[in-house]
Amino acid sequence: MRALAEEAGGSEAGLRALAELMCSVVAGPEHLLAEYELYLLAARRPELRGPTRDWISAVAEFGRCYTDDPVRLRILPGVVDGLLMQALLTDWQPTAEEFTEVLRTVLL
């Protein structure tokens, strides 16, 4: 995510790159499922929260390429996680275009 933020530079291509990354993790969900299992375990065991904090921080860092609005930066990790979770829990196969539009709406 941090490498993606460095490459994004506030461009439309950066939004698309994140959207494509989101599609790829939904398409092969085993790793994503493990990450959300860690999220839930970290809610019970604070000593495990480091990786979850790092993820939230990295997503916000990506967002700072597009905005300095603290509300939008706070919303972005929740939106990304929420969309990924919805894709895991439903038959919805999101497209990069759908993800890009949501990211554009949140960040721009």
PDB file of C-alpha atoms in Angstrom:
ATOM      1  CA  MET A   1       0.000   0.000   0.000  1.00  0.00           C
ATOM      2  CA  ARG A   2       2.811   2.411   0.826  1.00  0.00           C
ATOM      3  CA  ALA A   3       4.507   1.725  -2.520  1.00  0.00           C
ATOM      4  CA  LEU A   4       1.181   2.357  -4.217  1.00  0.00           C
ATOM      5  CA  ALA A   5       0.912   5.672  -2.371  1.00  0.00           C
ATOM      6  CA  GLU A   6       4.368   6.694  -3.572  1.00  0.00           C
ATOM      7  CA  GLU A   7       3.425   5.919  -7.164  1.00  0.00           C
ATOM      8  CA  ALA A   8      -0.077   7.441  -6.995  1.00  0.00           C
ATOM      9  CA  GLY A   9       0.980  11.060  -6.852  1.00  0.00           C
ATOM     10  CA  GLY A  10      -2.634  12.186  -6.715  1.00  0.00           C
ATOM     11  CA  SER A  11      -3.380  10.878 -10.197  1.00  0.00           C
ATOM     12  CA  GLU A  12      -6.419   9.149 -11.618  1.00  0.00           C
ATOM     13  CA  ALA A  13      -4.081   6.247 -12.441  1.00  0.00           C
ATOM     14  CA  GLY A  14      -3.309   5.941  -8.728  1.00  0.00           C
ATOM     15  CA  LEU A  15      -7.003   5.585  -7.894  1.00  0.00           C
ATOM     16  CA  ARG A  16      -7.323   2.960 -10.601  1.00  0.00           C
ATOM     17  CA  ALA A  17      -4.254   1.095  -9.280  1.00  0.00           C
ATOM     18  CA  LEU A  18      -5.770   0.885  -5.790  1.00  0.00           C
ATOM     19  CA  ALA A  19      -9.101  -0.231  -7.291  1.00  0.00           C
ATOM     20  CA  GLU A  20      -7.343  -2.969  -9.248  1.00  0.00           C
ATOM     21  CA  LEU A  21      -5.490  -4.078  -6.119  1.00  0.00           C
ATOM     22  CA  MET A  22      -8.811  -4.286  -4.295  1.00  0.00           C
ATOM     23  CA  CYS A  23     -10.248  -6.425  -7.118  1.00  0.00           C
ATOM     24  CA  SER A  24      -7.288  -8.768  -7.029  1.00  0.00           C
ATOM     25  CA  VAL A  25      -7.510  -9.387  -3.276  1.00  0.00           C
ATOM     26  CA  VAL A  26     -11.248 -10.059  -3.557  1.00  0.00           C
ATOM     27  CA  ALA A  27     -10.652 -12.477  -6.446  1.00  0.00           C
ATOM     28  CA  GLY A  28      -8.286 -14.586  -4.287  1.00  0.00           C
ATOM     29  CA  PRO A  29      -9.751 -14.018  -0.848  1.00  0.00           C
ATOM     30  CA  GLU A  30      -7.699 -16.410   1.317  1.00  0.00           C
ATOM     31  CA  HIS A  31      -5.183 -13.743   2.366  1.00  0.00           C
ATOM     32  CA  LEU A  32      -7.909 -11.146   2.821  1.00  0.00           C
ATOM     33  CA  LEU A  33      -9.879 -13.509   5.052  1.00  0.00           C
ATOM     34  CA  ALA A  34      -6.791 -14.046   7.203  1.00  0.00           C
ATOM     35  CA  GLU A  35      -6.310 -10.283   7.504  1.00  0.00           C
ATOM     36  CA  TYR A  36      -9.874  -9.764   8.720  1.00  0.00           C
ATOM     37  CA  GLU A  37      -9.498 -12.655  11.142  1.00  0.00           C
ATOM     38  CA  LEU A  38      -6.465 -10.793  12.521  1.00  0.00           C
ATOM     39  CA  TYR A  39      -8.584  -7.634  12.793  1.00  0.00           C
ATOM     40  CA  LEU A  40     -11.114  -9.450  14.957  1.00  0.00           C
ATOM     41  CA  LEU A  41      -8.460 -11.143  17.055  1.00  0.00           C
ATOM     42  CA  ALA A  42      -6.697  -7.799  17.552  1.00  0.00           C
ATOM     43  CA  ALA A  43      -9.950  -6.340  18.859  1.00  0.00           C
ATOM     44  CA  ARG A  44      -9.678  -8.828  21.725  1.00  0.00           C
ATOM     45  CA  ARG A  45      -5.892  -8.828  22.071  1.00  0.00           C
ATOM     46  CA  PRO A  46      -4.351  -5.334  21.962  1.00  0.00           C
ATOM     47  CA  GLU A  47      -0.831  -6.710  21.567  1.00  0.00           C
ATOM     48  CA  LEU A  48      -1.834  -7.810  18.052  1.00  0.00           C
ATOM     49  CA  ARG A  49      -3.004  -4.379  16.902  1.00  0.00           C
ATOM     50  CA  GLY A  50       0.283  -3.257  15.334  1.00  0.00           C
ATOM     51  CA  PRO A  51      -0.423  -4.698  11.860  1.00  0.00           C
ATOM     52  CA  THR A  52      -3.969  -3.361  11.843  1.00  0.00           C
ATOM     53  CA  ARG A  53      -2.760   0.118  12.812  1.00  0.00           C
ATOM     54  CA  ASP A  54      -0.117  -0.115  10.077  1.00  0.00           C
ATOM     55  CA  TRP A  55      -2.773  -0.983   7.484  1.00  0.00           C
ATOM     56  CA  ILE A  56      -5.043   1.887   8.498  1.00  0.00           C
ATOM     57  CA  SER A  57      -2.078   4.254   8.442  1.00  0.00           C
ATOM     58  CA  ALA A  58      -0.951   3.053   5.010  1.00  0.00           C
ATOM     59  CA  VAL A  59      -4.421   3.544   3.528  1.00  0.00           C
ATOM     60  CA  ALA A  60      -4.578   7.049   4.992  1.00  0.00           C
ATOM     61  CA  GLU A  61      -1.110   7.739   3.580  1.00  0.00           C
ATOM     62  CA  PHE A  62      -2.437   6.814   0.143  1.00  0.00           C
ATOM     63  CA  GLY A  63      -5.354   9.177   0.715  1.00  0.00           C
ATOM     64  CA  ARG A  64      -3.005  12.065   1.560  1.00  0.00           C
ATOM     65  CA  CYS A  65      -1.854  11.954  -2.063  1.00  0.00           C
ATOM     66  CA  TYR A  66      -5.344  13.242  -2.920  1.00  0.00           C
ATOM     67  CA  THR A  67      -6.561  15.303   0.018  1.00  0.00           C
ATOM     68  CA  ASP A  68      -5.521  16.841   3.304  1.00  0.00           C
ATOM     69  CA  ASP A  69      -9.107  16.818   4.598  1.00  0.00           C
ATOM     70  CA  PRO A  70      -8.899  14.944   7.927  1.00  0.00           C
ATOM     71  CA  VAL A  71     -12.493  13.721   7.650  1.00  0.00           C
ATOM     72  CA  ARG A  72     -11.914  12.171   4.220  1.00  0.00           C
ATOM     73  CA  LEU A  73      -8.665  10.625   5.471  1.00  0.00           C
ATOM     74  CA  ARG A  74     -10.531   9.120   8.423  1.00  0.00           C
ATOM     75  CA  ILE A  75     -13.298   7.787   6.181  1.00  0.00           C
ATOM     76  CA  LEU A  76     -11.051   6.196   3.549  1.00  0.00           C
ATOM     77  CA  PRO A  77      -9.759   3.163   5.518  1.00  0.00           C
ATOM     78  CA  GLY A  78     -13.293   2.377   6.671  1.00  0.00           C
ATOM     79  CA  VAL A  79     -14.601   2.581   3.118  1.00  0.00           C
ATOM     80  CA  VAL A  80     -11.831   0.353   1.748  1.00  0.00           C
ATOM     81  CA  ASP A  81     -12.309  -2.220   4.512  1.00  0.00           C
ATOM     82  CA  GLY A  82     -16.080  -2.035   4.226  1.00  0.00           C
ATOM     83  CA  LEU A  83     -16.085  -2.611   0.474  1.00  0.00           C
ATOM     84  CA  LEU A  84     -13.669  -5.518   0.768  1.00  0.00           C
ATOM     85  CA  MET A  85     -15.712  -7.064   3.568  1.00  0.00           C
ATOM     86  CA  GLN A  86     -18.938  -6.664   1.587  1.00  0.00           C
ATOM     87  CA  ALA A  87     -17.327  -8.435  -1.362  1.00  0.00           C
ATOM     88  CA  LEU A  88     -16.344 -11.321   0.928  1.00  0.00           C
ATOM     89  CA  LEU A  89     -19.806 -11.604   2.454  1.00  0.00           C
ATOM     90  CA  THR A  90     -21.921 -11.364  -0.693  1.00  0.00           C
ATOM     91  CA  ASP A  91     -21.931 -12.620  -4.255  1.00  0.00           C
ATOM     92  CA  TRP A  92     -20.952  -9.122  -5.399  1.00  0.00           C
ATOM     93  CA  GLN A  93     -17.956  -9.258  -7.751  1.00  0.00           C
ATOM     94  CA  PRO A  94     -16.863  -5.627  -7.758  1.00  0.00           C
ATOM     95  CA  THR A  95     -15.138  -4.160 -10.762  1.00  0.00           C
ATOM     96  CA  ALA A  96     -12.198  -1.797 -10.806  1.00  0.00           C
ATOM     97  CA  GLU A  97     -14.522   0.840 -12.232  1.00  0.00           C
ATOM     98  CA  GLU A  98     -16.881   0.518  -9.261  1.00  0.00           C
ATOM     99  CA  PHE A  99     -14.048   0.741  -6.761  1.00  0.00           C
ATOM    100  CA  THR A 100     -12.491   3.678  -8.637  1.00  0.00           C
ATOM    101  CA  GLU A 101     -15.746   5.616  -8.539  1.00  0.00           C
ATOM    102  CA  VAL A 102     -16.088   5.111  -4.792  1.00  0.00           C
ATOM    103  CA  LEU A 103     -12.461   6.129  -4.188  1.00  0.00           C
ATOM    104  CA  ARG A 104     -12.932   9.211  -6.381  1.00  0.00           C
ATOM    105  CA  THR A 105     -16.061  10.167  -4.412  1.00  0.00           C
ATOM    106  CA  VAL A 106     -14.348   9.768  -1.041  1.00  0.00           C
ATOM    107  CA  LEU A 107     -11.069  11.459  -1.940  1.00  0.00           C
ATOM    108  CA  LEU A 108     -11.992  14.117  -4.468  1.00  0.00           C
TER     109      LEU A 108
END
